[in-house]
Amino acid sequence: MKVSERQLERYPIYLKYLISMRDSGLATISSPMIANALTFSEEQVRKDLQVVSINNGKPKTGRDINELIRDIQHFLGYDNAINACIVGVGHLGKALLNYKGFKDFGLNIVCGFDSDNNVIGQKINGLEIFSIYQLANKIEELKIEVAILVTPSNVAQEVTNKLMNAGIKGIWNFVPTHLKVNNDIVVENINMASSFAILNHKLKK
Amino acid sequence: MKVSERQLERYPIYLKYLISMRDSGLATISSPMIANALTFSEEQVRKDLQVVSINNGKPKTGRDINELIRDIQHFLGYDNAINACIVGVGHLGKALLNYKGFKDFGLNIVCGFDSDNNVIGQKINGLEIFSIYQLANKIEELKIEVAILVTPSNVAQEVTNKLMNAGIKGIWNFVPTHLKVNNDIVVENINMASSFAILNHKLKK
């Protein structure tokens, strides 16, 4: 079944909400209740949940909340973690090396890379920082599929080229730069400027 | 003219690309060239640029690149900076206090807030960290419109309530929690789990 990007973005939001409801003692939950809490339309919630879960629950009580949580986690691949590295150990890179939340969504950070000799060889949050020249070796050795790119803008493309040569499969790009990549590489951008443009536009209306 | 969120997200991407092209010596640029470089459709680029810029340029040479940059910056409000604070000075909060890029998109970070006495009173990147109990005073005194929320998940809603009481206008939410806010408050989420869900889905295909 085809799933749109907008739809994919919603599943982690459902999941967070469902886990908080389960933790506060709820055993079953209905689509209208979810729709109301998250300010999505009921139709959208029903469609989204049908994609991930066969069991539609009972008309009155709704779905079993634990089963729905498991179905979404499985759909998102959280039970099949991907190994990733942080590339660029500046302020943001360090913060991401220390971030505990990645595990929750199936991302297993295994190491960092940098070009600065003052950082190479250090451990941050128990994770070793390697030289950028060790990319190819370490990507193979540690079975790294995804690079989280947090370098300065002016070297982002150069480092991306190195990552492609080293056999990376996906790049999660936190640098506000449009990366040129080969067709077989997956890139997803976290663009803070784009997110803030929406906030700012709404504020000024 | 009405602008969609997807459209708003694209303007900072145009801007980054146009600045890099200008800095490499280009004086004029055409919509097809932009479309090709950013892998957007030509029609989309033409429509997007018509919203921000009256001058369509000349059929052969295209638009004046400096004029187009200024028009997009003005449209996004970059010449009219908004004061903001960082709420929650953990690893990510510290990284954001040290991040130099906010200035580039019209966001002026003026201070941080935390509840930890070991952090309160410190300066990070020259910015003072105040107690969460000083929110109302400082938001008024420092004319803060936006709070960048980077607290732990379990206190995010409680802190959001405090921010609303203290008169904040907008919340840029980096916490993976759905915030309940009054109708007059603008919230925009940076949801890392949602972004990664898209990357992960494409990788597994």
mmCIF file of C-alpha atoms in Angstrom:
data_model
loop_
_atom_site.group_PDB
_atom_site.id
_atom_site.type_symbol
_atom_site.label_atom_id
_atom_site.label_comp_id
_atom_site.label_asym_id
_atom_site.label_seq_id
_atom_site.Cartn_x
_atom_site.Cartn_y
_atom_site.Cartn_z
ATOM 1 C CA MET A 1 0.000 0.000 0.000
ATOM 2 C CA LYS A 2 1.319 3.436 -0.940
ATOM 3 C CA VAL A 3 1.923 5.845 1.924
ATOM 4 C CA SER A 4 2.515 9.563 1.464
ATOM 5 C CA GLU A 5 5.280 11.485 3.250
ATOM 6 C CA ARG A 6 2.689 13.562 5.137
ATOM 7 C CA GLN A 7 1.120 10.317 6.328
ATOM 8 C CA LEU A 8 4.476 8.865 7.409
ATOM 9 C CA GLU A 9 5.123 12.017 9.433
ATOM 10 C CA ARG A 10 1.928 11.454 11.395
ATOM 11 C CA TYR A 11 2.682 7.924 12.674
ATOM 12 C CA PRO A 12 5.322 8.999 15.237
ATOM 13 C CA ILE A 13 2.816 11.599 16.482
ATOM 14 C CA TYR A 14 0.126 8.929 16.911
ATOM 15 C CA LEU A 15 2.662 6.739 18.662
ATOM 16 C CA LYS A 16 3.750 9.381 21.178
ATOM 17 C CA TYR A 17 0.139 10.163 22.009
ATOM 18 C CA LEU A 18 -0.900 6.502 22.286
ATOM 19 C CA ILE A 19 2.029 5.708 24.597
ATOM 20 C CA SER A 20 1.148 8.645 26.860
ATOM 21 C CA MET A 21 -2.502 7.486 26.978
ATOM 22 C CA ARG A 22 -1.491 3.874 27.709
ATOM 23 C CA ASP A 23 0.867 5.048 30.452
ATOM 24 C CA SER A 24 -1.983 6.989 32.036
ATOM 25 C CA GLY A 25 -4.011 3.755 32.198
ATOM 26 C CA LEU A 26 -6.109 3.596 29.012
ATOM 27 C CA ALA A 27 -6.699 0.097 27.537
ATOM 28 C CA THR A 28 -8.711 0.898 24.395
ATOM 29 C CA ILE A 29 -9.008 3.993 22.211
ATOM 30 C CA SER A 30 -11.273 5.145 19.354
ATOM 31 C CA SER A 31 -10.380 7.049 16.185
ATOM 32 C CA PRO A 32 -12.570 10.048 17.118
ATOM 33 C CA MET A 33 -10.756 10.353 20.460
ATOM 34 C CA ILE A 34 -7.354 10.307 18.728
ATOM 35 C CA ALA A 35 -8.569 12.767 16.078
ATOM 36 C CA ASN A 36 -9.845 15.158 18.715
ATOM 37 C CA ALA A 37 -6.674 15.041 20.830
ATOM 38 C CA LEU A 38 -4.301 15.566 17.893
ATOM 39 C CA THR A 39 -6.595 17.926 15.926
ATOM 40 C CA PHE A 40 -6.558 15.668 12.873
ATOM 41 C CA SER A 41 -9.789 14.803 10.996
ATOM 42 C CA GLU A 42 -11.536 11.564 11.976
ATOM 43 C CA GLU A 43 -11.393 10.352 8.383
ATOM 44 C CA GLN A 44 -7.638 10.913 8.267
ATOM 45 C CA VAL A 45 -7.071 8.991 11.508
ATOM 46 C CA ARG A 46 -9.198 6.079 10.317
ATOM 47 C CA LYS A 47 -7.352 5.910 6.982
ATOM 48 C CA ASP A 48 -3.907 6.196 8.619
ATOM 49 C CA LEU A 49 -4.603 3.445 11.158
ATOM 50 C CA GLN A 50 -6.073 1.093 8.535
ATOM 51 C CA VAL A 51 -2.693 1.144 6.779
ATOM 52 C CA VAL A 52 -0.787 -0.161 9.799
ATOM 53 C CA SER A 53 -3.298 -2.325 11.632
ATOM 54 C CA ILE A 54 -5.671 -5.067 10.462
ATOM 55 C CA ASN A 55 -7.729 -5.114 13.639
ATOM 56 C CA ASN A 56 -10.175 -2.194 13.542
ATOM 57 C CA GLY A 57 -11.357 -2.804 17.096
ATOM 58 C CA LYS A 58 -14.928 -2.836 18.305
ATOM 59 C CA PRO A 59 -17.428 -0.120 17.285
ATOM 60 C CA LYS A 60 -18.024 1.155 20.814
ATOM 61 C CA THR A 61 -14.756 0.706 22.711
ATOM 62 C CA GLY A 62 -12.352 1.159 19.814
ATOM 63 C CA ARG A 63 -8.946 -0.433 19.378
ATOM 64 C CA ASP A 64 -6.716 -2.216 21.873
ATOM 65 C CA ILE A 65 -4.129 0.458 22.637
ATOM 66 C CA ASN A 66 -1.180 -1.914 23.177
ATOM 67 C CA GLU A 67 -1.849 -3.719 19.919
ATOM 68 C CA LEU A 68 -2.105 -0.429 18.022
ATOM 69 C CA ILE A 69 1.184 0.795 19.539
ATOM 70 C CA ARG A 70 2.914 -2.442 18.488
ATOM 71 C CA ASP A 71 1.447 -2.223 14.967
ATOM 72 C CA ILE A 72 2.685 1.345 14.451
ATOM 73 C CA GLN A 73 6.128 0.557 15.904
ATOM 74 C CA HIS A 74 6.405 -2.430 13.580
ATOM 75 C CA PHE A 75 5.217 -0.409 10.566
ATOM 76 C CA LEU A 76 7.841 2.279 11.293
ATOM 77 C CA GLY A 77 10.540 -0.364 11.654
ATOM 78 C CA TYR A 78 11.302 0.460 15.299
ATOM 79 C CA ASP A 79 11.818 -3.236 16.011
ATOM 80 C CA ASN A 80 14.525 -3.396 13.337
ATOM 81 C CA ALA A 81 17.011 -0.673 14.302
ATOM 82 C CA ILE A 82 19.302 1.001 11.764
ATOM 83 C CA ASN A 83 22.931 1.833 12.582
ATOM 84 C CA ALA A 84 23.887 5.475 12.106
ATOM 85 C CA CYS A 85 26.824 7.828 12.661
ATOM 86 C CA ILE A 86 27.038 11.534 13.445
ATOM 87 C CA VAL A 87 29.209 13.368 10.914
ATOM 88 C CA GLY A 88 30.526 16.672 12.280
ATOM 89 C CA VAL A 89 31.070 16.899 16.016
ATOM 90 C CA GLY A 90 30.417 20.603 16.649
ATOM 91 C CA HIS A 91 27.835 21.918 19.133
ATOM 92 C CA LEU A 92 24.885 20.273 17.375
ATOM 93 C CA GLY A 93 26.804 17.065 16.635
ATOM 94 C CA LYS A 94 27.722 16.744 20.328
ATOM 95 C CA ALA A 95 24.122 17.375 21.356
ATOM 96 C CA LEU A 96 22.931 14.639 18.994
ATOM 97 C CA LEU A 97 25.593 12.218 20.297
ATOM 98 C CA ASN A 98 24.154 12.848 23.755
ATOM 99 C CA TYR A 99 20.502 12.627 22.657
ATOM 100 C CA LYS A 100 18.762 9.632 24.216
ATOM 101 C CA GLY A 101 15.639 9.737 22.025
ATOM 102 C CA PHE A 102 17.007 8.162 18.820
ATOM 103 C CA LYS A 103 16.769 4.646 20.288
ATOM 104 C CA ASP A 104 13.022 5.155 20.680
ATOM 105 C CA PHE A 105 12.560 5.399 16.967
ATOM 106 C CA GLY A 106 14.798 2.618 15.780
ATOM 107 C CA LEU A 107 17.997 4.548 15.250
ATOM 108 C CA ASN A 108 21.173 3.191 16.785
ATOM 109 C CA ILE A 109 24.011 5.752 16.875
ATOM 110 C CA VAL A 110 27.298 3.858 16.831
ATOM 111 C CA CYS A 111 29.996 6.554 16.446
ATOM 112 C CA GLY A 112 30.911 10.047 15.276
ATOM 113 C CA PHE A 113 33.249 11.409 12.589
ATOM 114 C CA ASP A 114 35.150 14.682 12.448
ATOM 115 C CA SER A 115 38.188 16.219 10.756
ATOM 116 C CA ASP A 116 39.470 18.014 13.874
ATOM 117 C CA ASN A 117 42.401 16.247 15.578
ATOM 118 C CA ASN A 118 41.321 17.719 18.923
ATOM 119 C CA VAL A 119 38.071 15.767 18.711
ATOM 120 C CA ILE A 120 39.190 12.559 16.954
ATOM 121 C CA GLY A 121 39.786 9.732 19.446
ATOM 122 C CA GLN A 122 37.535 11.261 22.104
ATOM 123 C CA LYS A 123 34.455 9.502 23.406
ATOM 124 C CA ILE A 124 31.146 11.344 23.772
ATOM 125 C CA ASN A 125 28.355 9.557 25.594
ATOM 126 C CA GLY A 126 30.482 6.399 25.215
ATOM 127 C CA LEU A 127 30.663 6.770 21.413
ATOM 128 C CA GLU A 128 34.054 7.081 19.734
ATOM 129 C CA ILE A 129 34.871 9.902 17.318
ATOM 130 C CA PHE A 130 36.801 8.700 14.261
ATOM 131 C CA SER A 131 38.663 10.617 11.584
ATOM 132 C CA ILE A 132 36.735 11.412 8.431
ATOM 133 C CA TYR A 133 39.456 9.439 6.621
ATOM 134 C CA GLN A 134 38.211 6.264 8.335
ATOM 135 C CA LEU A 135 34.696 6.619 6.870
ATOM 136 C CA ALA A 136 34.869 3.728 4.384
ATOM 137 C CA ASN A 137 36.423 1.284 6.883
ATOM 138 C CA LYS A 138 34.109 2.129 9.759
ATOM 139 C CA ILE A 139 30.924 2.219 7.657
ATOM 140 C CA GLU A 140 31.651 -1.338 6.574
ATOM 141 C CA GLU A 141 32.951 -2.587 9.945
ATOM 142 C CA LEU A 142 30.121 -1.098 12.024
ATOM 143 C CA LYS A 143 27.399 -1.766 9.396
ATOM 144 C CA ILE A 144 26.419 1.919 9.279
ATOM 145 C CA GLU A 145 23.548 2.656 6.891
ATOM 146 C CA VAL A 146 22.703 6.258 7.756
ATOM 147 C CA ALA A 147 24.880 9.355 8.261
ATOM 148 C CA ILE A 148 23.455 12.216 10.299
ATOM 149 C CA LEU A 149 25.078 15.221 8.650
ATOM 150 C CA VAL A 150 25.805 18.186 10.952
ATOM 151 C CA THR A 151 28.935 19.690 9.385
ATOM 152 C CA PRO A 152 29.435 23.390 8.604
ATOM 153 C CA SER A 153 27.530 24.383 5.416
ATOM 154 C CA ASN A 154 30.654 25.084 3.378
ATOM 155 C CA VAL A 155 31.936 21.481 3.600
ATOM 156 C CA ALA A 156 28.574 19.642 3.525
ATOM 157 C CA GLN A 157 28.702 18.692 -0.168
ATOM 158 C CA GLU A 158 32.355 17.615 0.010
ATOM 159 C CA VAL A 159 31.606 15.393 3.021
ATOM 160 C CA THR A 160 28.496 14.052 1.265
ATOM 161 C CA ASN A 161 30.678 12.976 -1.670
ATOM 162 C CA LYS A 162 33.014 11.198 0.779
ATOM 163 C CA LEU A 163 30.012 9.478 2.402
ATOM 164 C CA MET A 164 28.749 8.253 -0.972
ATOM 165 C CA ASN A 165 32.191 6.904 -1.879
ATOM 166 C CA ALA A 166 32.306 5.177 1.502
ATOM 167 C CA GLY A 167 29.058 3.321 0.763
ATOM 168 C CA ILE A 168 26.477 5.139 2.868
ATOM 169 C CA LYS A 169 22.830 4.389 1.987
ATOM 170 C CA GLY A 170 21.010 7.317 3.554
ATOM 171 C CA ILE A 171 21.826 10.848 4.722
ATOM 172 C CA TRP A 172 19.782 12.638 7.341
ATOM 173 C CA ASN A 173 20.770 16.213 6.592
ATOM 174 C CA PHE A 174 20.675 18.816 9.379
ATOM 175 C CA VAL A 175 22.766 21.286 7.330
ATOM 176 C CA PRO A 176 20.744 24.014 5.574
ATOM 177 C CA THR A 177 22.241 23.136 2.179
ATOM 178 C CA HIS A 178 20.742 21.363 -0.812
ATOM 179 C CA LEU A 179 22.860 18.217 -1.277
ATOM 180 C CA LYS A 180 23.502 16.692 -4.688
ATOM 181 C CA VAL A 181 23.523 12.896 -4.406
ATOM 182 C CA ASN A 182 23.420 9.839 -6.658
ATOM 183 C CA ASN A 183 19.990 8.357 -7.390
ATOM 184 C CA ASP A 184 20.533 5.373 -5.106
ATOM 185 C CA ILE A 185 21.169 7.509 -1.997
ATOM 186 C CA VAL A 186 18.218 8.542 0.188
ATOM 187 C CA VAL A 187 18.359 12.078 1.623
ATOM 188 C CA GLU A 188 15.942 13.543 4.129
ATOM 189 C CA ASN A 189 16.381 17.130 5.334
ATOM 190 C CA ILE A 190 15.664 18.657 8.722
ATOM 191 C CA ASN A 191 15.403 22.256 7.618
ATOM 192 C CA MET A 192 15.106 24.577 10.610
ATOM 193 C CA ALA A 193 14.820 27.669 8.388
ATOM 194 C CA SER A 194 11.834 26.127 6.573
ATOM 195 C CA SER A 195 10.117 25.216 9.823
ATOM 196 C CA PHE A 196 10.705 28.699 11.228
ATOM 197 C CA ALA A 197 9.387 30.284 7.995
ATOM 198 C CA ILE A 198 5.998 28.691 8.733
ATOM 199 C CA LEU A 199 6.012 29.824 12.378
ATOM 200 C CA ASN A 200 7.065 33.351 11.440
ATOM 201 C CA HIS A 201 4.422 33.636 8.703
ATOM 202 C CA LYS A 202 1.662 32.562 11.099
ATOM 203 C CA LEU A 203 2.928 34.965 13.781
ATOM 204 C CA LYS A 204 2.883 37.940 11.442
ATOM 205 C CA LYS A 205 -0.673 37.308 10.219
ATOM 206 C CA MET B 1 -2.064 36.172 -1.670
ATOM 207 C CA LYS B 2 -2.432 32.847 0.131
ATOM 208 C CA VAL B 3 0.709 30.803 0.627
ATOM 209 C CA SER B 4 0.722 27.131 1.622
ATOM 210 C CA GLU B 5 3.006 25.664 4.288
ATOM 211 C CA ARG B 6 4.791 23.533 1.690
ATOM 212 C CA GLN B 7 5.432 26.694 -0.309
ATOM 213 C CA LEU B 8 6.741 28.572 2.742
ATOM 214 C CA GLU B 9 9.145 25.701 3.404
ATOM 215 C CA ARG B 10 10.640 26.122 -0.069
ATOM 216 C CA TYR B 11 11.626 29.817 0.201
ATOM 217 C CA PRO B 12 14.585 29.270 2.582
ATOM 218 C CA ILE B 13 15.789 26.552 0.176
ATOM 219 C CA TYR B 14 15.623 28.962 -2.789
ATOM 220 C CA LEU B 15 17.410 31.554 -0.690
ATOM 221 C CA LYS B 16 20.297 29.292 0.300
ATOM 222 C CA TYR B 17 20.779 28.228 -3.317
ATOM 223 C CA LEU B 18 20.553 31.779 -4.716
ATOM 224 C CA ILE B 19 23.092 33.075 -2.180
ATOM 225 C CA SER B 20 25.537 30.296 -3.070
ATOM 226 C CA MET B 21 25.088 31.078 -6.796
ATOM 227 C CA ARG B 22 25.550 34.829 -6.222
ATOM 228 C CA ASP B 23 28.661 34.178 -4.145
ATOM 229 C CA SER B 24 30.081 32.110 -6.974
ATOM 230 C CA GLY B 25 29.673 35.117 -9.299
ATOM 231 C CA LEU B 26 26.268 34.757 -10.983
ATOM 232 C CA ALA B 27 24.349 38.016 -11.690
ATOM 233 C CA THR B 28 21.099 36.712 -13.196
ATOM 234 C CA ILE B 29 19.235 33.408 -12.933
ATOM 235 C CA SER B 30 16.280 31.773 -14.697
ATOM 236 C CA SER B 31 13.454 29.669 -13.231
ATOM 237 C CA PRO B 32 14.454 26.561 -15.243
ATOM 238 C CA MET B 33 17.990 26.774 -13.844
ATOM 239 C CA ILE B 34 16.677 27.005 -10.273
ATOM 240 C CA ALA B 35 14.176 24.191 -10.907
ATOM 241 C CA ASN B 36 16.892 21.938 -12.286
ATOM 242 C CA ALA B 37 19.340 22.580 -9.436
ATOM 243 C CA LEU B 38 16.775 22.031 -6.665
ATOM 244 C CA THR B 39 14.827 19.275 -8.451
ATOM 245 C CA PHE B 40 11.552 21.226 -8.243
ATOM 246 C CA SER B 41 9.242 21.564 -11.267
ATOM 247 C CA GLU B 42 9.643 24.686 -13.420
ATOM 248 C CA GLU B 43 5.997 25.573 -12.927
ATOM 249 C CA GLN B 44 6.367 25.391 -9.146
ATOM 250 C CA VAL B 45 9.441 27.644 -9.192
ATOM 251 C CA ARG B 46 7.703 30.198 -11.408
ATOM 252 C CA LYS B 47 4.615 30.240 -9.176
ATOM 253 C CA ASP B 48 6.664 30.465 -5.959
ATOM 254 C CA LEU B 49 8.794 33.352 -7.218
ATOM 255 C CA GLN B 50 5.793 35.285 -8.545
ATOM 256 C CA VAL B 51 4.450 35.427 -4.986
ATOM 257 C CA VAL B 52 7.519 37.193 -3.597
ATOM 258 C CA SER B 53 8.808 39.248 -6.509
ATOM 259 C CA ILE B 54 7.082 41.620 -8.949
ATOM 260 C CA ASN B 55 9.969 41.741 -11.396
ATOM 261 C CA ASN B 56 9.893 38.604 -13.553
ATOM 262 C CA GLY B 57 13.202 39.424 -15.186
ATOM 263 C CA LYS B 58 13.969 39.218 -18.891
ATOM 264 C CA PRO B 59 12.943 36.198 -20.990
ATOM 265 C CA LYS B 60 16.501 35.222 -21.917
ATOM 266 C CA THR B 61 18.719 36.176 -18.970
ATOM 267 C CA GLY B 62 16.187 35.654 -16.172
ATOM 268 C CA ARG B 63 15.982 37.542 -12.905
ATOM 269 C CA ASP B 64 18.511 39.763 -11.174
ATOM 270 C CA ILE B 65 19.872 37.464 -8.495
ATOM 271 C CA ASN B 66 20.480 40.165 -5.845
ATOM 272 C CA GLU B 67 16.988 41.568 -6.271
ATOM 273 C CA LEU B 68 15.444 38.102 -5.976
ATOM 274 C CA ILE B 69 17.464 37.380 -2.811
ATOM 275 C CA ARG B 70 16.278 40.659 -1.259
ATOM 276 C CA ASP B 71 12.660 39.959 -2.235
ATOM 277 C CA ILE B 72 12.676 36.498 -0.630
ATOM 278 C CA GLN B 73 14.443 37.783 2.514
ATOM 279 C CA HIS B 74 11.853 40.538 2.818
ATOM 280 C CA PHE B 75 8.965 38.125 2.215
ATOM 281 C CA LEU B 76 10.278 35.809 4.957
ATOM 282 C CA GLY B 77 10.672 38.749 7.345
ATOM 283 C CA TYR B 78 14.444 38.345 7.692
ATOM 284 C CA ASP B 79 14.820 42.142 7.774
ATOM 285 C CA ASN B 80 12.488 42.320 10.778
ATOM 286 C CA ALA B 81 14.026 39.970 13.374
ATOM 287 C CA ILE B 82 11.966 38.305 16.100
ATOM 288 C CA ASN B 83 13.290 37.948 19.658
ATOM 289 C CA ALA B 84 13.314 34.403 21.002
ATOM 290 C CA CYS B 85 14.455 32.433 24.048
ATOM 291 C CA ILE B 86 15.650 28.861 24.504
ATOM 292 C CA VAL B 87 13.599 27.029 27.143
ATOM 293 C CA GLY B 88 15.445 24.040 28.571
ATOM 294 C CA VAL B 89 19.234 24.210 28.664
ATOM 295 C CA GLY B 90 20.178 20.526 28.266
ATOM 296 C CA HIS B 91 22.448 19.189 25.525
ATOM 297 C CA LEU B 92 20.198 20.336 22.686
ATOM 298 C CA GLY B 93 19.354 23.654 24.376
ATOM 299 C CA LYS B 94 23.067 24.409 24.783
ATOM 300 C CA ALA B 95 23.724 23.496 21.145
ATOM 301 C CA LEU B 96 20.959 25.864 20.019
ATOM 302 C CA LEU B 97 22.295 28.664 22.253
ATOM 303 C CA ASN B 98 25.619 28.222 20.452
ATOM 304 C CA TYR B 99 24.092 27.949 16.978
ATOM 305 C CA LYS B 100 25.092 30.899 14.791
ATOM 306 C CA GLY B 101 22.598 30.247 11.992
ATOM 307 C CA PHE B 102 19.416 31.646 13.615
ATOM 308 C CA LYS B 103 20.449 35.244 12.875
ATOM 309 C CA ASP B 104 20.457 34.402 9.155
ATOM 310 C CA PHE B 105 16.756 33.729 9.184
ATOM 311 C CA GLY B 106 15.550 36.627 11.288
ATOM 312 C CA LEU B 107 15.615 35.001 14.693
ATOM 313 C CA ASN B 108 17.372 36.815 17.499
ATOM 314 C CA ILE B 109 18.058 34.587 20.534
ATOM 315 C CA VAL B 110 18.218 36.809 23.624
ATOM 316 C CA CYS B 111 18.445 34.381 26.587
ATOM 317 C CA GLY B 112 17.760 30.911 27.962
ATOM 318 C CA PHE B 113 15.528 29.562 30.744
ATOM 319 C CA ASP B 114 15.965 26.509 32.944
ATOM 320 C CA SER B 115 14.802 25.163 36.295
ATOM 321 C CA ASP B 116 18.213 23.807 37.337
ATOM 322 C CA ASN B 117 20.075 26.017 39.848
ATOM 323 C CA ASN B 118 23.391 24.743 38.492
ATOM 324 C CA VAL B 119 22.599 26.326 35.127
ATOM 325 C CA ILE B 120 20.665 29.457 36.160
ATOM 326 C CA GLY B 121 22.886 32.551 36.165
ATOM 327 C CA GLN B 122 25.411 31.053 33.743
ATOM 328 C CA LYS B 123 26.149 32.588 30.372
ATOM 329 C CA ILE B 124 26.309 30.445 27.229
ATOM 330 C CA ASN B 125 27.607 32.087 24.057
ATOM 331 C CA GLY B 126 27.145 35.403 25.925
ATOM 332 C CA LEU B 127 23.443 34.704 26.622
ATOM 333 C CA GLU B 128 22.213 34.588 30.216
ATOM 334 C CA ILE B 129 20.229 31.659 31.592
ATOM 335 C CA PHE B 130 17.312 32.780 33.777
ATOM 336 C CA SER B 131 15.078 30.827 36.134
ATOM 337 C CA ILE B 132 11.817 29.540 34.696
ATOM 338 C CA TYR B 133 10.156 31.624 37.450
ATOM 339 C CA GLN B 134 11.367 34.792 35.703
ATOM 340 C CA LEU B 135 9.545 33.933 32.445
ATOM 341 C CA ALA B 136 6.812 36.587 32.669
ATOM 342 C CA ASN B 137 9.203 39.404 33.646
ATOM 343 C CA LYS B 138 11.851 38.605 31.088
ATOM 344 C CA ILE B 139 9.418 37.962 28.214
ATOM 345 C CA GLU B 140 8.049 41.465 28.741
ATOM 346 C CA GLU B 141 11.392 43.140 29.480
ATOM 347 C CA LEU B 142 13.271 41.562 26.565
ATOM 348 C CA LYS B 143 10.294 41.698 24.151
ATOM 349 C CA ILE B 144 10.441 37.931 23.536
ATOM 350 C CA GLU B 145 7.828 36.675 21.073
ATOM 351 C CA VAL B 146 8.957 33.094 20.462
ATOM 352 C CA ALA B 147 10.038 30.313 22.836
ATOM 353 C CA ILE B 148 12.188 27.514 21.429
ATOM 354 C CA LEU B 149 11.077 24.549 23.518
ATOM 355 C CA VAL B 150 13.758 21.911 24.219
ATOM 356 C CA THR B 151 12.729 20.609 27.655
ATOM 357 C CA PRO B 152 12.405 16.919 28.595
ATOM 358 C CA SER B 153 9.132 15.448 27.228
ATOM 359 C CA ASN B 154 7.567 14.909 30.628
ATOM 360 C CA VAL B 155 7.554 18.623 31.522
ATOM 361 C CA ALA B 156 6.899 20.070 28.043
ATOM 362 C CA GLN B 157 3.155 20.692 28.554
ATOM 363 C CA GLU B 158 3.646 22.162 32.034
ATOM 364 C CA VAL B 159 6.311 24.560 30.702
ATOM 365 C CA THR B 160 4.057 25.395 27.734
ATOM 366 C CA ASN B 161 1.315 26.418 30.163
ATOM 367 C CA LYS B 162 3.803 28.655 31.979
ATOM 368 C CA LEU B 163 4.887 30.197 28.652
ATOM 369 C CA MET B 164 1.273 30.954 27.735
ATOM 370 C CA ASN B 165 0.647 32.578 31.110
ATOM 371 C CA ALA B 166 3.818 34.613 30.641
ATOM 372 C CA GLY B 167 2.486 36.054 27.361
ATOM 373 C CA ILE B 168 4.468 34.166 24.714
ATOM 374 C CA LYS B 169 3.076 34.436 21.153
ATOM 375 C CA GLY B 170 4.711 31.490 19.440
ATOM 376 C CA ILE B 171 6.333 28.194 20.410
ATOM 377 C CA TRP B 172 8.882 26.441 18.221
ATOM 378 C CA ASN B 173 8.639 22.941 19.623
ATOM 379 C CA PHE B 174 11.651 20.601 19.418
ATOM 380 C CA VAL B 175 10.142 18.196 21.977
ATOM 381 C CA PRO B 176 8.445 15.111 20.475
ATOM 382 C CA THR B 177 5.180 15.828 22.312
ATOM 383 C CA HIS B 178 1.870 17.151 21.030
ATOM 384 C CA LEU B 179 1.335 20.440 22.893
ATOM 385 C CA LYS B 180 -2.117 21.699 23.825
ATOM 386 C CA VAL B 181 -2.247 25.484 23.456
ATOM 387 C CA ASN B 182 -4.802 28.303 23.364
ATOM 388 C CA ASN B 183 -6.093 29.345 19.930
ATOM 389 C CA ASP B 184 -4.093 32.560 19.892
ATOM 390 C CA ILE B 185 -0.721 30.791 20.301
ATOM 391 C CA VAL B 186 1.186 29.665 17.216
ATOM 392 C CA VAL B 187 3.001 26.315 17.500
ATOM 393 C CA GLU B 188 5.351 24.838 14.925
ATOM 394 C CA ASN B 189 6.977 21.447 15.543
ATOM 395 C CA ILE B 190 10.397 20.174 14.557
ATOM 396 C CA ASN B 191 9.657 16.482 14.759
ATOM 397 C CA MET B 192 12.818 14.428 14.313
ATOM 398 C CA ALA B 193 10.908 11.127 14.588
ATOM 399 C CA SER B 194 8.613 12.176 11.720
ATOM 400 C CA SER B 195 11.514 13.198 9.534
ATOM 401 C CA PHE B 196 13.328 9.937 10.260
ATOM 402 C CA ALA B 197 10.154 7.939 9.518
ATOM 403 C CA ILE B 198 10.317 9.221 5.926
ATOM 404 C CA LEU B 199 14.034 8.435 5.585
ATOM 405 C CA ASN B 200 13.599 4.971 7.067
ATOM 406 C CA HIS B 201 10.620 4.152 4.843
ATOM 407 C CA LYS B 202 12.541 5.139 1.701
ATOM 408 C CA LEU B 203 15.600 3.148 2.836
ATOM 409 C CA LYS B 204 13.593 -0.026 3.342
ATOM 410 C CA LYS B 205 11.927 0.141 -0.069
#
